[in-house]
mmCIF file of C-alpha atoms in Angstrom:
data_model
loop_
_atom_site.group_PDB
_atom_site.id
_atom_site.type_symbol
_atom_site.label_atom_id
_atom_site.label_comp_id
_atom_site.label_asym_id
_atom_site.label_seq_id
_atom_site.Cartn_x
_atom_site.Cartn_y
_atom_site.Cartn_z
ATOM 1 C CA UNK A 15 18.797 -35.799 24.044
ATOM 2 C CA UNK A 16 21.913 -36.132 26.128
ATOM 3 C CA UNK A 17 23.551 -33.129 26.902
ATOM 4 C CA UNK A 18 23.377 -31.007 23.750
ATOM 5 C CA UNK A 19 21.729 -27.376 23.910
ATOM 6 C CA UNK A 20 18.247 -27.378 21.853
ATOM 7 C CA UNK A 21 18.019 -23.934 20.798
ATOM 8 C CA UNK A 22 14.421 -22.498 21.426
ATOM 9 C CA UNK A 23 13.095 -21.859 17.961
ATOM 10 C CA UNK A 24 10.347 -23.171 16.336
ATOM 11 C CA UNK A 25 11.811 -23.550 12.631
ATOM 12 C CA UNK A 26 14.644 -25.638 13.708
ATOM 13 C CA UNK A 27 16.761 -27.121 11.141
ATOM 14 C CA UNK A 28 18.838 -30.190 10.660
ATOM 15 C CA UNK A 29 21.743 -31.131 8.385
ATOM 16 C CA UNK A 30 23.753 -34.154 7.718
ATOM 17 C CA UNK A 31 26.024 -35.315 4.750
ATOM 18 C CA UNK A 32 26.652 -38.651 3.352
ATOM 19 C CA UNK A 33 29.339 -39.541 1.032
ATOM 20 C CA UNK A 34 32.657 -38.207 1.906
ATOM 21 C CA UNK A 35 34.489 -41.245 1.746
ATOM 22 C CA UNK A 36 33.526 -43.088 -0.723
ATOM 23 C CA UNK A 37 35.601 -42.680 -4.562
ATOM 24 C CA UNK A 38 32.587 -42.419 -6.705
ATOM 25 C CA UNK A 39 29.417 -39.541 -7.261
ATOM 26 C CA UNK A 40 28.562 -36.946 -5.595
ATOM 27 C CA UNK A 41 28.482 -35.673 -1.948
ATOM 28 C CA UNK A 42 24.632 -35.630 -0.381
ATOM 29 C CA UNK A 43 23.632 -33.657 1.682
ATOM 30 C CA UNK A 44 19.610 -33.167 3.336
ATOM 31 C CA UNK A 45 18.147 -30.685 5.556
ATOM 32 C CA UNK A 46 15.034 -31.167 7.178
ATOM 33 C CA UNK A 47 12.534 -28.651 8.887
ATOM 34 C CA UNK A 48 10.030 -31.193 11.376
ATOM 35 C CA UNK A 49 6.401 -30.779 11.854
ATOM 36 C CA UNK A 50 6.463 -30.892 16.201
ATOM 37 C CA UNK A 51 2.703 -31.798 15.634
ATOM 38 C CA UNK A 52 3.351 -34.849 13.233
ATOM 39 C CA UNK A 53 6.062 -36.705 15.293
ATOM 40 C CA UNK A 54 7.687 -39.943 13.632
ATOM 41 C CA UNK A 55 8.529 -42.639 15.538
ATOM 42 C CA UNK A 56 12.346 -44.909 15.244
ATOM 43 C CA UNK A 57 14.649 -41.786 14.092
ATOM 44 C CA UNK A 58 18.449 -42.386 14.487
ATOM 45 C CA UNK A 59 21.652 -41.981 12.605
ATOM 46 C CA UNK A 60 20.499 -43.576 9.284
ATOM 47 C CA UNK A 61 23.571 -46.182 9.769
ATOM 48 C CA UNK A 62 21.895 -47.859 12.518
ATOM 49 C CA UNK A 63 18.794 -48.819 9.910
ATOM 50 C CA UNK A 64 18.326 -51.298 7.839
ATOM 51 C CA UNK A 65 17.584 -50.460 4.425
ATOM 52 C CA UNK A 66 14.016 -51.061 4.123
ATOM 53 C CA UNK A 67 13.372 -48.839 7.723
ATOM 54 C CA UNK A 68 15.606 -46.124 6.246
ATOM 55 C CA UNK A 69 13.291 -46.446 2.793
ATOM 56 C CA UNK A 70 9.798 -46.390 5.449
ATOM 57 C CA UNK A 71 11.322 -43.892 7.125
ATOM 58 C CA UNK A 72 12.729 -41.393 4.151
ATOM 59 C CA UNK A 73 8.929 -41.734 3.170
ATOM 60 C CA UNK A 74 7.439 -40.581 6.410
ATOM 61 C CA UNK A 75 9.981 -37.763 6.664
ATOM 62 C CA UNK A 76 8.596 -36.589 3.502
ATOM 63 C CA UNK A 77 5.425 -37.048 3.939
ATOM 64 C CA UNK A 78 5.255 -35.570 7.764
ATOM 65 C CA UNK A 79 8.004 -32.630 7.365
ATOM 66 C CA UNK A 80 7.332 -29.141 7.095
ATOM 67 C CA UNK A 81 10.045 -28.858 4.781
ATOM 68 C CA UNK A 82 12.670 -30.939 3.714
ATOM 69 C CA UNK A 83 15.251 -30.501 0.650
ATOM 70 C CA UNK A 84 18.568 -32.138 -1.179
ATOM 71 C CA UNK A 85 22.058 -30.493 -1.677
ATOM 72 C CA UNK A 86 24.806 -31.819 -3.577
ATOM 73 C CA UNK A 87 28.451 -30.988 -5.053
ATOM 74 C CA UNK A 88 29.443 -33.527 -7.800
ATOM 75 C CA UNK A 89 32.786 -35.386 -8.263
ATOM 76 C CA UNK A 90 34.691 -32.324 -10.203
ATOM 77 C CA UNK A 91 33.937 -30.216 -7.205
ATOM 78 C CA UNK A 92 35.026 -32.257 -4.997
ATOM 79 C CA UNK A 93 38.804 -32.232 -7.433
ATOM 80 C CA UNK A 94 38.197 -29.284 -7.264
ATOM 81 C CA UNK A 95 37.958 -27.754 -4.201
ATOM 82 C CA UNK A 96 38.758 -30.994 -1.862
ATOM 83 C CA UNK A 97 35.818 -32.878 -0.039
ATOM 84 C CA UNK A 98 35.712 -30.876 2.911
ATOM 85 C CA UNK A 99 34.239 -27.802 1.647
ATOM 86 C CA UNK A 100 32.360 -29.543 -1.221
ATOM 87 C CA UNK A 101 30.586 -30.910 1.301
ATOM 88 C CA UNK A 102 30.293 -27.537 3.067
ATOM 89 C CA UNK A 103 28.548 -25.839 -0.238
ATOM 90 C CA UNK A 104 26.407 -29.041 -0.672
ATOM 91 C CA UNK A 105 25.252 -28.414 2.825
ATOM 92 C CA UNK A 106 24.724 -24.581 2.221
ATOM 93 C CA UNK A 107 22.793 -25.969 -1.170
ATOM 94 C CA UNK A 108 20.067 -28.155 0.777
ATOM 95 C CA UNK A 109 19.527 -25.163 3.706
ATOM 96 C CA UNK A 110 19.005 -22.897 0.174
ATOM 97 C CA UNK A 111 16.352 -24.951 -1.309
ATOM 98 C CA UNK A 112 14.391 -25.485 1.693
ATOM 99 C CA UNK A 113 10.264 -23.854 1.161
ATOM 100 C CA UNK A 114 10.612 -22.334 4.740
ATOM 101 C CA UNK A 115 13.597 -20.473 6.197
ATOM 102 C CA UNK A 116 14.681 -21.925 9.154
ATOM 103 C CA UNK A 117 15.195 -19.565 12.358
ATOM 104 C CA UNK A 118 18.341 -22.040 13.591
ATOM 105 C CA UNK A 119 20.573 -24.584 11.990
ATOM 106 C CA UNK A 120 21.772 -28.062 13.673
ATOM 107 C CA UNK A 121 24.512 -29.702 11.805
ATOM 108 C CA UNK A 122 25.770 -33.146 12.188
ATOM 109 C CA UNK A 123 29.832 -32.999 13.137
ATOM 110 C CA UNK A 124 31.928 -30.857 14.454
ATOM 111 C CA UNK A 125 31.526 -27.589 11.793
ATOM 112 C CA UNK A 126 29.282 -25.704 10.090
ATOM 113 C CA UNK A 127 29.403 -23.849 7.021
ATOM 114 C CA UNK A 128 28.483 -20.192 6.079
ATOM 115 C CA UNK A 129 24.876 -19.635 6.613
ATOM 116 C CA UNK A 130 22.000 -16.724 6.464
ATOM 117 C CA UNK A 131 21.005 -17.996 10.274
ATOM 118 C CA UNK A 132 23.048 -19.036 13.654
ATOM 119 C CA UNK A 133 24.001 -22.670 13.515
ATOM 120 C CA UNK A 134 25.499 -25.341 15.601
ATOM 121 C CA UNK A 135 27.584 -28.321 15.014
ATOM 122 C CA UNK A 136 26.556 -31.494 17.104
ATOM 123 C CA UNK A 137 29.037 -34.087 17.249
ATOM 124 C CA UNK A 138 27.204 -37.454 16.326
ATOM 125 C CA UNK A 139 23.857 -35.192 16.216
ATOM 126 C CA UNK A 140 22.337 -37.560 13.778
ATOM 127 C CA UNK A 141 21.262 -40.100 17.050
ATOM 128 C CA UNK A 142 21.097 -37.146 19.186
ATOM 129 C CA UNK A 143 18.378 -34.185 17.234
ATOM 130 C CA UNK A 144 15.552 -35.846 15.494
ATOM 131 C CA UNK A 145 15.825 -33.243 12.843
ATOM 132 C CA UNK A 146 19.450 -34.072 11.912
ATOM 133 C CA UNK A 147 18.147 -37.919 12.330
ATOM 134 C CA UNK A 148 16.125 -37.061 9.478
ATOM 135 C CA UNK A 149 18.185 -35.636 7.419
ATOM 136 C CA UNK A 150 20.763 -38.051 7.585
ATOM 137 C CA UNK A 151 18.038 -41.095 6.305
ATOM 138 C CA UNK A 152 17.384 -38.933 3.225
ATOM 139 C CA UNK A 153 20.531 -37.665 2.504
ATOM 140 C CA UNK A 154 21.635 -41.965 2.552
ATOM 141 C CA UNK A 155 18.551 -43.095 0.662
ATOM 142 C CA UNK A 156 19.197 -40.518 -1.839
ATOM 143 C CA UNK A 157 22.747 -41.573 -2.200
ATOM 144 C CA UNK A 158 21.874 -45.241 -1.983
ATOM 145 C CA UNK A 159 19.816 -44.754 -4.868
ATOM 146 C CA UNK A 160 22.273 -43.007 -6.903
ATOM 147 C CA UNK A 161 24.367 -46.045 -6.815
ATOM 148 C CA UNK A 162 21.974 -48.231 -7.421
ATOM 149 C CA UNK A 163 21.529 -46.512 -10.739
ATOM 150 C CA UNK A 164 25.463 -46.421 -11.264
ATOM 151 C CA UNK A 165 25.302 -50.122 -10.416
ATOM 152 C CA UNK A 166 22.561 -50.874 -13.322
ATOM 153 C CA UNK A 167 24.744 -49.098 -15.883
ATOM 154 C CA UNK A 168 27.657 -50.244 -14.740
ATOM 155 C CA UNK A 169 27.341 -53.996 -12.610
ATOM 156 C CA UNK A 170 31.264 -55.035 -12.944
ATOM 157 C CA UNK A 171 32.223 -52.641 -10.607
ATOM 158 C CA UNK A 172 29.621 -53.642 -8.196
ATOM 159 C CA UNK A 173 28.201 -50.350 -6.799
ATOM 160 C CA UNK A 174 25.139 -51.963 -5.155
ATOM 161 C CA UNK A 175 27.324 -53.621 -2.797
ATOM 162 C CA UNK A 176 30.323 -51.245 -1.215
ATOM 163 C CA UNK A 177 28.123 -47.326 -2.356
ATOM 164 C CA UNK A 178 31.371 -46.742 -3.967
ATOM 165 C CA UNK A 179 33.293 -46.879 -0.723
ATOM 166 C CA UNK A 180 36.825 -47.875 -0.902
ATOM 167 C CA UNK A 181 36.707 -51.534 -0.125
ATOM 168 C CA UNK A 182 38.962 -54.331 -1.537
ATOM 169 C CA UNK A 183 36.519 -55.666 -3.958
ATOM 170 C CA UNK A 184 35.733 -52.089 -5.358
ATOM 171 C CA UNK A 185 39.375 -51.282 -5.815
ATOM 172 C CA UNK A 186 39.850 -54.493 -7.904
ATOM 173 C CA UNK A 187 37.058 -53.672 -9.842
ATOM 174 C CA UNK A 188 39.131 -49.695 -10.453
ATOM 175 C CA UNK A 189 42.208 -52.396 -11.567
ATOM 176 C CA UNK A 190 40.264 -54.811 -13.601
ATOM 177 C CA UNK A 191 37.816 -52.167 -15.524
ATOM 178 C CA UNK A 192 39.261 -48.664 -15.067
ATOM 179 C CA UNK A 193 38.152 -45.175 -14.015
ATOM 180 C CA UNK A 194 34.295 -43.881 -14.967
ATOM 181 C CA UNK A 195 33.544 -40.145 -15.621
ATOM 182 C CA UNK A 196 31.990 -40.264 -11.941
ATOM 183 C CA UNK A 197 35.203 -40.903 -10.090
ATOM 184 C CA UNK A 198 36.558 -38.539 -7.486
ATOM 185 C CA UNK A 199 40.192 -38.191 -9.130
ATOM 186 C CA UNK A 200 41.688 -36.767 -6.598
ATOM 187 C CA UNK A 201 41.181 -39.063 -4.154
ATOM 188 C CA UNK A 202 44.148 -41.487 -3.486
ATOM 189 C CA UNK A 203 43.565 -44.876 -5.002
ATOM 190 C CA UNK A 204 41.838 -43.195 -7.818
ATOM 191 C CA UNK A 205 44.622 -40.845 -8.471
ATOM 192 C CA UNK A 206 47.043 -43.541 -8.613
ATOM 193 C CA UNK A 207 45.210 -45.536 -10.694
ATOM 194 C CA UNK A 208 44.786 -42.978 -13.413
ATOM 195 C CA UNK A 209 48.568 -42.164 -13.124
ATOM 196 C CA UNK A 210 49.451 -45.423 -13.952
ATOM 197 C CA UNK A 211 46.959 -45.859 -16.511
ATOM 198 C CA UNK A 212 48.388 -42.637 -18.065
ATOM 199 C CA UNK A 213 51.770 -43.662 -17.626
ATOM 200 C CA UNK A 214 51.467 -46.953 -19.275
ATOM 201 C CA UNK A 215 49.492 -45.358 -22.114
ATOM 202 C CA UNK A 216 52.239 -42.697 -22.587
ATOM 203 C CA UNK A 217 54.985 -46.088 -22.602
ATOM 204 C CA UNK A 218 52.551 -47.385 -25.721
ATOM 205 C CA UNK A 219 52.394 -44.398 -27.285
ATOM 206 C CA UNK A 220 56.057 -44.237 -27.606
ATOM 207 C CA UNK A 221 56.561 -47.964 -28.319
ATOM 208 C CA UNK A 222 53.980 -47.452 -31.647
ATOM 209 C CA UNK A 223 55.900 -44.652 -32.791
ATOM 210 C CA UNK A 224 59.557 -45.949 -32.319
#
């Protein structure tokens, strides 16, 4: 496990977000409480999985976990309060809804929020602690699936394909077909866009009633 300190608990917990980047939905967050007596084999940060492994896998982390819940802090949070600490209260959210308290708390990067227990940030922990591993596969499938959903109601902007991440294709779509109710506005190239969409609706506006 490289060089990172294990701290000797029993209930040891592990967080990891997913979702900061991308323009679209909410932040998602997991924490996961392992069973030491039910190992699973093939953990790693969920970005090294295909989709189908991280889909076995998300099911055998349920299935095999003492405990496991979701956290979450939607796109007006996230205006709100900027994406750094939504994602801190998402993260507090999951630890929160867990069945079993966990005695210690491992979080993926380099801070942790507030919690009720001591906690540690592990730089790239999700392919270094099994536990933040795990959490990091259901936090993306849960996410994934979100945007598959967003992609059924909505299949010009093609959410199936970029998860909402800023890529050129998705920002075309923002040009072609405008801004949904789940956009992050404050993030950059959504902010713009809804400037000048405001801006040229404000010129039309004054055009009708000249």
């Amino acid at each position: 496990m490289s060089n990172v300190q294990r701290p000797n608990v029993s209930l040891l917990c592990g967080v990891d977000e997913v979702g900061r980047g991308p323009l679209v939905g909410a932040v998602v967050t997991a924490a996961v409480i392992l069973d030491p007596t039910k190992p699973i084999q093939g953990l790693t940060d969920s970005k090294k999985l295909s989709e189908k492994k991280r889909q076995l896998l998300a099911e055998e982390i349920k299935e095999k976990a003492l405990c496991w819940a979701l956290g979450r802090a939607e796109p007006a949070e996230i205006d709100q309060i900027n994406i750094l600490q939504a994602t801190m209260v998402a993260m507090q959210r999951a630890v929160a809804a867990l069945a079993i308290q966990p005695e210690w708390v491992m979080i993926d990067g380099n801070r942790c929020p507030e919690l009720a227990m001591p906690a540690t940030a592990v730089i790239k922990g999700d392919a270094l602690i099994p536990e933040i591993s795990a959490a990091s596969i259901l936090a993306k499938v849960a996410r994934d699936e979100e945007m598959a959903l967003l992609h059924q109601r909505y299949p010009q902007f093609g959410f199936a394909d970029h998860k909402g991440y800023p890529t050129a294709a998705h920002l075309a779509a923002i040009q072609t077909h405008g801004i949904l109710a789940e956009y992050r506005r404050s993030f950059k190239p959504v902010r713009l866009i809804a400037e000048r969409e405001a801006l040229s609706s404000l010129t039309a506006n004054k055009v009708i009633s000249e």
